[in-house]
């Protein structure tokens, strides 16, 4: 039986405060009293048993950034579709004068470089992408004209204090429309200092933003991070890509020295697949109890911490041979540290509940994502009758649990990873799942795997 999906929607007129409009994850104005949802029929069978993972957002957004700093034309290959987060980055870069086009899975980029960025005539709206927003803040801080940055409601509700404090210490002017350290924010550079400290205890993105913003500096810049650091692999990815573009970076304990450099990316750059998305393939394999062929298994060196999933496959009852992911029928309890891979929290939690159970730890920084991902993952799973215990830095889950049909609409809290996890669980028991388009942030083809027909054909508009 193929998926039967229905879109339940009634969109009203949004309320606005001044010029700062509240918006959903796609930048559209919605009445807070109405919702959008998918109605997924019980015992849905995945139509496609071969999956192709989308390009890594973490790689793609950083690569776009580095290409925009070069005056030469560069191509990023392997882009079947951008997804909304990279799309937000592309749109904002175009407002700064960067030329970008996508054709036949090739993204062409030609940037003017920081000295020749143009002053945008409108706000740079990063949508739902925290990565795009933070990296754009770093770019904006290097210009000598004001740039206003904003995002959707989830980004406005997130705290950007750590990066803004660092930028202020470099002499960057920051002003706010409403609340201190919150969006919208207006930044105006340039830097007048070249020694900065940054708090990396909640996220590595402020660190990456400062690192990338050093392009074109005329003297060495010292960046000191806090002794407590999360998502270290993402910060390392930033430095690795910078070095590939010609940056010279010295390490000294919790301090790096970035020497003057100009971005010279490869003319043709290949974007690897998103290793974090493999967790949804694994959950689908367990829920449907069937083999799934993965067309593009990520390399370990490109997995930026998400290779912990590959290392855990035998414990959660899965076997990966070549490109075939297969249920083993046996599993054991698993203890998983997600200090460098908190994006895996929602699907891995569901996987543990359906297999041998276990504990997820090291994910305290997941509280600062689109949602408080620890708390909201537990709430979403509980709607499917799955018991779990919230811990200070993760979740403890009993194994061998069964999925139950939710009694009401499943809330996904504006978090695309919660929505994707809920949709896969709903294929087993049926459910109405909030936020039918959230998956487009990372994986535009996600719903199409539920049917041989295009998702837009199956998703019908009905009155809620």
Coordinates of C-alpha atoms in Angstrom, one line a residue:
X1 CA 0.0 0.0 0.0
X2 CA 1.5 3.3 -1.0
X3 CA 1.3 6.4 1.1
X4 CA -1.9 8.4 1.3
X5 CA -1.0 11.9 2.3
X6 CA -3.3 14.8 2.9
X7 CA -2.4 18.4 3.7
X8 CA -4.6 20.0 6.3
X9 CA -4.3 23.7 6.1
X10 CA -6.1 27.0 6.8
X11 CA -3.7 29.9 6.5
X12 CA -4.8 33.3 7.8
X13 CA -3.2 36.7 8.0
X14 CA -0.2 37.1 10.3
X15 CA 0.1 39.7 12.9
X16 CA 3.1 41.9 12.6
X17 CA 4.9 44.1 15.1
X18 CA 6.4 47.1 13.3
X19 CA 8.4 45.9 10.3
X20 CA 9.5 42.7 12.0
X21 CA 7.0 40.1 10.7
X22 CA 6.6 36.8 12.4
X23 CA 6.9 34.0 9.9
X24 CA 6.9 30.3 9.6
X25 CA 10.0 28.2 8.6
X26 CA 9.4 29.1 4.9
X27 CA 9.1 32.8 5.5
X28 CA 5.3 32.8 5.0
X29 CA 3.0 34.7 7.3
X30 CA 0.7 32.4 9.2
X31 CA -2.0 32.9 11.7
X32 CA -0.8 31.3 15.0
X33 CA -4.3 29.8 15.5
X34 CA -4.0 27.6 12.4
X35 CA -1.7 24.7 11.5
X36 CA -0.6 22.7 8.5
X37 CA -0.4 18.9 8.8
X38 CA 0.0 15.6 6.9
X39 CA -2.5 12.8 7.3
X40 CA -0.5 9.6 7.0
X41 CA -2.4 6.3 6.5
X42 CA -1.6 3.3 8.7
X43 CA 0.8 0.6 7.2
X44 CA 2.2 2.9 4.6
X45 CA 5.0 1.1 2.6
X46 CA 7.9 3.0 1.3
X47 CA 7.6 3.0 -2.5
X48 CA 11.3 3.4 -3.1
X49 CA 13.8 0.9 -1.7
X50 CA 16.8 2.9 -3.1
X51 CA 17.4 6.2 -1.3
X52 CA 19.8 8.9 -2.4
X53 CA 20.9 11.1 0.5
X54 CA 20.8 14.9 0.0
X55 CA 24.0 16.9 0.0
X56 CA 25.5 17.8 3.3
X57 CA 24.1 21.2 4.5
X58 CA 27.2 21.7 6.7
X59 CA 29.5 21.3 3.7
X60 CA 27.4 23.0 1.2
X61 CA 26.7 26.3 3.1
X62 CA 30.4 26.6 4.0
X63 CA 31.5 25.9 0.5
X64 CA 29.1 28.5 -0.9
X65 CA 30.5 31.0 1.6
X66 CA 34.1 30.3 0.6
X67 CA 33.2 30.5 -3.1
X68 CA 31.4 33.8 -2.6
X69 CA 34.7 35.3 -1.2
X70 CA 36.5 34.6 -4.5
X71 CA 36.2 36.7 -7.6
X72 CA 36.6 33.6 -9.8
X73 CA 33.7 31.3 -10.9
X74 CA 33.5 28.0 -9.1
X75 CA 31.1 25.0 -9.3
X76 CA 29.8 22.8 -6.5
X77 CA 28.8 19.4 -7.9
X78 CA 26.4 16.8 -6.6
X79 CA 23.5 19.1 -5.8
X80 CA 20.3 17.3 -6.8
X81 CA 18.3 20.0 -4.9
X82 CA 19.4 22.8 -2.6
X83 CA 17.0 22.4 0.3
X84 CA 15.7 25.4 2.1
X85 CA 18.6 26.1 4.4
X86 CA 21.2 26.3 1.6
X87 CA 18.6 28.1 -0.5
X88 CA 18.4 30.8 2.2
X89 CA 22.2 31.1 2.1
X90 CA 22.1 31.4 -1.7
X91 CA 19.4 34.1 -1.6
X92 CA 21.3 36.2 1.0
X93 CA 24.6 35.9 -0.9
X94 CA 22.9 37.1 -4.1
X95 CA 21.7 40.2 -2.2
X96 CA 25.4 40.9 -1.5
X97 CA 26.2 40.7 -5.2
X98 CA 27.1 37.1 -5.6
X99 CA 26.1 35.4 -8.8
X100 CA 24.6 31.9 -8.2
X101 CA 22.8 29.4 -10.6
X102 CA 21.8 25.7 -10.3
X103 CA 21.6 23.5 -13.4
X104 CA 21.9 19.7 -13.7
X105 CA 23.1 19.2 -10.1
X106 CA 25.8 21.8 -10.6
X107 CA 25.8 25.0 -8.5
X108 CA 27.8 27.8 -10.1
X109 CA 29.0 30.6 -7.9
X110 CA 31.0 33.8 -8.7
X111 CA 31.4 36.3 -5.9
X112 CA 32.8 39.8 -5.7
X113 CA 34.7 39.2 -2.5
X114 CA 34.3 41.1 0.8
X115 CA 35.7 44.5 -0.4
X116 CA 33.2 44.6 -3.3
X117 CA 30.1 43.2 -1.6
X118 CA 27.1 45.5 -2.3
X119 CA 24.9 47.0 0.3
X120 CA 21.7 44.9 0.3
X121 CA 18.5 46.9 -0.3
X122 CA 16.5 44.5 2.0
X123 CA 17.0 42.4 5.1
X124 CA 19.1 39.3 4.8
X125 CA 16.6 36.6 5.8
X126 CA 18.3 33.3 6.8
X127 CA 14.9 31.6 7.1
X128 CA 15.3 28.6 9.4
X129 CA 19.1 28.1 8.9
X130 CA 21.2 28.8 12.0
X131 CA 24.3 28.0 10.1
X132 CA 23.6 30.5 7.3
X133 CA 22.6 33.2 9.8
X134 CA 25.8 32.9 11.9
X135 CA 28.1 32.7 8.9
X136 CA 26.3 35.7 7.3
X137 CA 26.8 37.6 10.6
X138 CA 30.5 37.1 10.3
X139 CA 30.4 38.4 6.7
X140 CA 28.3 41.4 7.6
X141 CA 30.8 42.3 10.4
X142 CA 33.5 42.8 7.9
X143 CA 31.7 45.4 5.7
X144 CA 31.7 49.2 6.3
X145 CA 28.0 49.6 5.8
X146 CA 25.0 48.4 7.9
X147 CA 23.4 45.1 7.1
X148 CA 20.2 43.9 8.7
X149 CA 19.9 40.1 9.4
X150 CA 16.8 38.2 10.4
X151 CA 15.3 34.7 10.3
X152 CA 12.1 32.9 10.9
X153 CA 10.4 32.6 14.3
X154 CA 12.5 29.7 15.5
X155 CA 15.7 31.7 14.7
X156 CA 14.3 34.7 16.5
X157 CA 13.7 32.7 19.6
X158 CA 17.3 31.4 19.6
X159 CA 20.0 33.2 21.6
X160 CA 22.7 34.7 19.4
X161 CA 24.6 36.4 22.3
X162 CA 27.8 34.4 22.1
X163 CA 28.6 35.4 18.5
X164 CA 27.4 39.0 19.0
X165 CA 29.5 39.5 22.1
X166 CA 32.6 38.3 20.1
X167 CA 31.8 40.7 17.2
X168 CA 31.3 43.6 19.6
X169 CA 34.7 43.0 21.1
X170 CA 36.1 43.4 17.5
X171 CA 34.6 46.9 17.2
X172 CA 31.5 45.8 15.3
X173 CA 28.4 48.0 15.8
X174 CA 25.3 46.0 16.7
X175 CA 21.8 47.4 17.1
X176 CA 18.5 45.6 17.8
X177 CA 14.9 46.2 16.7
X178 CA 13.3 44.8 19.9
X179 CA 15.2 42.6 22.3
X180 CA 19.0 42.6 23.1
X181 CA 20.9 39.8 21.5
X182 CA 17.9 38.7 19.4
X183 CA 16.8 39.1 15.8
X184 CA 16.4 41.2 13.8
X185 CA 19.9 42.7 14.3
X186 CA 21.8 45.3 12.3
X187 CA 25.6 44.9 12.1
X188 CA 28.2 47.3 10.8
X189 CA 31.9 46.7 10.6
X190 CA 34.7 46.7 9.9
X191 CA 36.9 45.1 12.6
X192 CA 39.3 47.3 14.5
X193 CA 40.9 44.5 16.6
X194 CA 42.3 41.1 15.7
X195 CA 42.1 39.2 19.0
X196 CA 38.8 37.7 20.0
X197 CA 37.4 35.1 22.4
X198 CA 34.3 33.0 21.6
X199 CA 32.0 30.7 23.8
X200 CA 31.7 27.3 22.1
X201 CA 29.9 25.5 24.9
X202 CA 26.5 25.7 23.1
X203 CA 27.4 25.7 19.5
X204 CA 30.5 25.7 17.2
X205 CA 28.8 28.0 14.7
X206 CA 30.0 31.3 16.3
X207 CA 33.6 29.9 16.1
X208 CA 33.1 28.9 12.4
X209 CA 31.7 32.3 11.6
X210 CA 34.7 34.1 13.1
X211 CA 37.1 31.8 11.3
X212 CA 35.5 32.3 7.9
X213 CA 35.3 36.1 8.5
X214 CA 39.1 36.4 8.7
X215 CA 39.3 36.2 4.8
X216 CA 41.1 39.2 3.5
X217 CA 42.5 40.4 6.8
X218 CA 45.8 42.3 6.7
X219 CA 47.3 40.9 9.9
X220 CA 47.2 37.7 11.9
X221 CA 44.0 37.2 13.9
X222 CA 43.9 35.2 17.2
X223 CA 40.7 33.4 18.0
X224 CA 40.4 31.8 21.4
X225 CA 37.5 29.4 22.1
X226 CA 36.2 28.3 25.5
X227 CA 37.7 25.1 27.0
X228 CA 34.3 23.5 26.7
X229 CA 33.4 22.8 23.1
X230 CA 30.6 21.0 21.3
X231 CA 30.3 19.9 17.7
X232 CA 34.1 20.1 17.4
X233 CA 33.9 18.2 14.1
X234 CA 31.9 21.0 12.5
X235 CA 34.5 23.5 13.6
X236 CA 37.2 21.3 12.2
X237 CA 35.3 21.0 8.9
X238 CA 35.4 24.8 8.7
X239 CA 39.1 24.9 9.1
X240 CA 39.7 22.0 6.7
X241 CA 37.7 23.7 4.0
X242 CA 39.5 27.0 4.7
X243 CA 42.9 25.3 4.3
X244 CA 41.7 23.8 1.0
X245 CA 41.0 27.4 -0.1
X246 CA 44.5 28.6 1.0
X247 CA 44.1 29.6 4.6
X248 CA 47.1 29.2 7.0
X249 CA 45.9 28.3 10.5
X250 CA 48.2 27.6 13.5
X251 CA 46.9 25.8 16.6
X252 CA 47.9 26.5 20.2
X253 CA 45.7 24.6 22.7
X254 CA 42.3 26.4 22.7
X255 CA 43.7 29.2 20.5
X256 CA 44.2 29.5 16.7
X257 CA 46.1 32.1 14.8
X258 CA 44.7 32.7 11.3
X259 CA 47.3 34.4 9.0
X260 CA 46.3 36.8 6.2
X261 CA 44.7 34.8 3.3
X262 CA 42.5 35.0 0.2
X263 CA 39.9 32.4 -0.6
X264 CA 40.9 30.3 -3.6
X265 CA 38.5 27.3 -3.7
X266 CA 38.9 24.4 -6.2
X267 CA 37.3 25.3 -9.5
X268 CA 35.2 22.1 -9.2
X269 CA 34.2 21.1 -5.7
X270 CA 32.2 18.0 -4.9
X271 CA 29.7 18.2 -2.0
X272 CA 29.5 14.9 0.0
X273 CA 26.1 13.4 1.0
X274 CA 24.6 14.3 4.4
X275 CA 25.6 11.5 6.9
X276 CA 23.1 12.7 9.4
X277 CA 20.2 11.9 7.0
X278 CA 21.3 8.2 7.1
X279 CA 19.6 8.0 10.5
X280 CA 16.2 8.4 8.8
X281 CA 17.1 5.6 6.4
X282 CA 18.0 3.4 9.4
X283 CA 14.7 4.2 11.2
X284 CA 12.8 3.5 8.0
X285 CA 14.6 0.2 7.6
X286 CA 13.6 -0.8 11.2
X287 CA 10.0 0.4 11.0
X288 CA 9.3 -1.3 7.6
X289 CA 11.5 -4.3 8.4
X290 CA 12.9 -4.3 4.9
X291 CA 16.2 -3.8 3.1
X292 CA 17.0 -0.3 1.8
X293 CA 19.7 0.4 -0.8
X294 CA 21.5 3.7 -0.1
X295 CA 22.9 5.1 -3.4
X296 CA 25.5 7.3 -1.8
X297 CA 26.9 6.1 1.5
X298 CA 28.9 8.9 3.1
X299 CA 32.7 8.5 3.7
X300 CA 33.8 8.4 7.3
X301 CA 36.0 11.5 6.8
X302 CA 33.0 13.4 5.5
X303 CA 30.6 12.4 8.3
X304 CA 31.5 15.2 10.8
X305 CA 30.7 13.1 13.8
X306 CA 27.7 11.3 12.4
X307 CA 29.8 8.2 11.8
X308 CA 28.8 7.3 15.3
X309 CA 25.6 5.9 13.6
X310 CA 27.7 3.6 11.4
X311 CA 29.6 2.4 14.5
X312 CA 26.3 1.7 16.3
X313 CA 24.5 -0.3 13.5
X314 CA 25.1 -3.8 14.9
X315 CA 23.7 -2.8 18.3
X316 CA 20.5 -1.4 16.8
X317 CA 20.0 -4.4 14.7
X318 CA 21.2 -3.3 11.2
X319 CA 23.8 -4.5 8.8
X320 CA 25.4 -2.4 6.1
X321 CA 27.1 -4.3 3.3
X322 CA 28.3 -2.2 0.4
X323 CA 25.2 0.0 -0.1
X324 CA 22.6 -2.4 1.4
X325 CA 21.1 -1.6 4.8
X326 CA 19.3 -4.7 6.2
X327 CA 17.5 -5.6 9.4
X328 CA 19.4 -8.3 11.4
X329 CA 16.5 -9.3 13.6
X330 CA 18.7 -9.1 16.7
X331 CA 19.9 -6.1 18.7
X332 CA 21.2 -5.0 22.1
X333 CA 21.2 -2.0 24.4
X334 CA 23.3 0.9 23.1
X335 CA 24.9 3.9 24.9
X336 CA 25.6 6.6 22.4
X337 CA 27.5 9.9 22.9
X338 CA 26.3 12.6 20.6
X339 CA 28.6 15.4 21.7
X340 CA 29.6 15.9 18.0
X341 CA 26.4 14.7 16.4
X342 CA 23.3 16.0 18.2
X343 CA 21.3 16.1 14.9
X344 CA 20.9 12.4 15.3
X345 CA 19.0 12.7 18.5
X346 CA 15.3 12.4 17.3
X347 CA 15.7 9.4 14.9
X348 CA 18.2 7.6 17.1
X349 CA 15.8 7.9 20.1
X350 CA 13.0 6.3 18.1
X351 CA 15.4 3.6 16.9
X352 CA 16.5 2.7 20.4
X353 CA 12.8 2.5 21.5
X354 CA 12.0 0.0 18.8
X355 CA 15.2 -2.1 19.3
X356 CA 17.3 -2.7 22.4
X357 CA 16.9 0.6 24.2
X358 CA 19.8 2.5 25.8
X359 CA 21.0 5.9 26.6
X360 CA 21.8 9.0 24.5
X361 CA 24.3 11.3 26.2
X362 CA 26.5 14.3 25.4
X363 CA 23.6 16.1 23.6
X364 CA 23.1 19.1 26.0
X365 CA 23.7 21.5 23.1
X366 CA 20.7 20.0 21.3
X367 CA 18.6 22.2 23.6
X368 CA 19.7 25.2 21.5
X369 CA 18.6 24.0 18.1
X370 CA 15.3 24.8 16.3
X371 CA 13.6 23.4 19.4
X372 CA 14.8 22.2 22.8
X373 CA 15.6 19.0 21.0
X374 CA 15.9 16.8 24.1
X375 CA 12.6 17.9 25.6
X376 CA 10.7 18.1 22.4
X377 CA 12.0 14.7 21.1
X378 CA 10.7 13.1 24.3
X379 CA 7.3 14.9 23.9
X380 CA 7.0 13.8 20.2
X381 CA 7.8 10.2 21.0
X382 CA 5.4 10.1 23.9
X383 CA 2.6 11.1 21.5
X384 CA 3.4 7.7 19.8
X385 CA 3.2 5.9 23.2
X386 CA 6.9 5.7 23.5
X387 CA 8.3 6.1 27.1
X388 CA 11.6 7.8 27.7
X389 CA 13.3 9.7 30.5
X390 CA 14.9 13.1 29.9
X391 CA 18.4 13.3 31.3
X392 CA 20.6 16.4 31.8
X393 CA 22.4 15.8 28.5
X394 CA 20.3 13.3 26.6
X395 CA 17.5 10.7 26.9
X396 CA 17.2 7.3 28.4
X397 CA 14.9 4.9 26.5
X398 CA 13.5 1.5 27.2
X399 CA 13.8 -1.1 24.4
X400 CA 11.2 -3.3 22.6
X401 CA 8.5 -0.7 22.7
X402 CA 5.7 -0.6 20.2
X403 CA 4.4 2.4 18.3
X404 CA 0.8 3.5 19.1
X405 CA -1.5 5.6 17.0
X406 CA -1.5 9.2 18.4
X407 CA -4.8 10.4 19.8
X408 CA -4.3 13.9 18.4
X409 CA -2.1 15.8 15.9
X410 CA 1.6 15.1 16.4
X411 CA 3.4 18.3 17.3
X412 CA 6.8 18.7 15.7
X413 CA 7.7 22.2 17.2
X414 CA 9.0 23.6 13.9
X415 CA 11.9 21.1 13.9
X416 CA 12.5 19.3 10.6
X417 CA 14.2 16.4 12.3
X418 CA 11.3 15.8 14.7
X419 CA 8.9 16.0 11.7
X420 CA 10.8 13.5 9.7
X421 CA 11.1 11.1 12.6
X422 CA 7.3 11.5 13.3
X423 CA 6.4 10.8 9.6
X424 CA 8.4 7.6 9.6
X425 CA 6.8 6.4 12.8
X426 CA 3.4 7.4 11.4
X427 CA 3.8 5.1 8.4
X428 CA 3.4 2.2 10.9
X429 CA 0.3 3.3 12.8
X430 CA -1.1 6.3 11.0
X431 CA -1.1 9.8 12.3
X432 CA -1.7 13.5 11.5
X433 CA 1.7 15.2 11.6
X434 CA 2.2 18.9 12.0
X435 CA 4.5 20.8 9.6
X436 CA 4.1 19.0 6.2
X437 CA 6.9 20.9 4.5
X438 CA 9.5 21.1 7.3
X439 CA 11.6 18.3 5.7
X440 CA 12.4 20.6 2.8
X441 CA 14.9 22.4 5.0
X442 CA 17.2 19.4 4.6
X443 CA 15.8 16.8 2.3
X444 CA 13.3 18.0 -0.3
X445 CA 12.8 14.5 -1.7
X446 CA 11.9 12.9 1.7
X447 CA 8.1 12.6 1.1
X448 CA 8.6 11.3 -2.5
X449 CA 10.0 8.1 -1.1
X450 CA 6.6 7.4 0.4
X451 CA 5.0 6.9 -3.1
X452 CA 5.7 6.3 -6.7
X453 CA 3.7 9.5 -7.4
X454 CA 5.2 13.0 -6.8
X455 CA 4.5 14.3 -3.3
X456 CA 2.7 17.3 -4.7
X457 CA 0.1 15.0 -6.4
X458 CA -0.6 13.1 -3.2
X459 CA -0.6 16.0 -0.8
X460 CA -4.1 17.3 -1.2
X461 CA -5.5 20.5 0.4
X462 CA -8.4 19.7 2.7
X463 CA -10.1 21.7 5.4
X464 CA -8.8 21.0 8.9

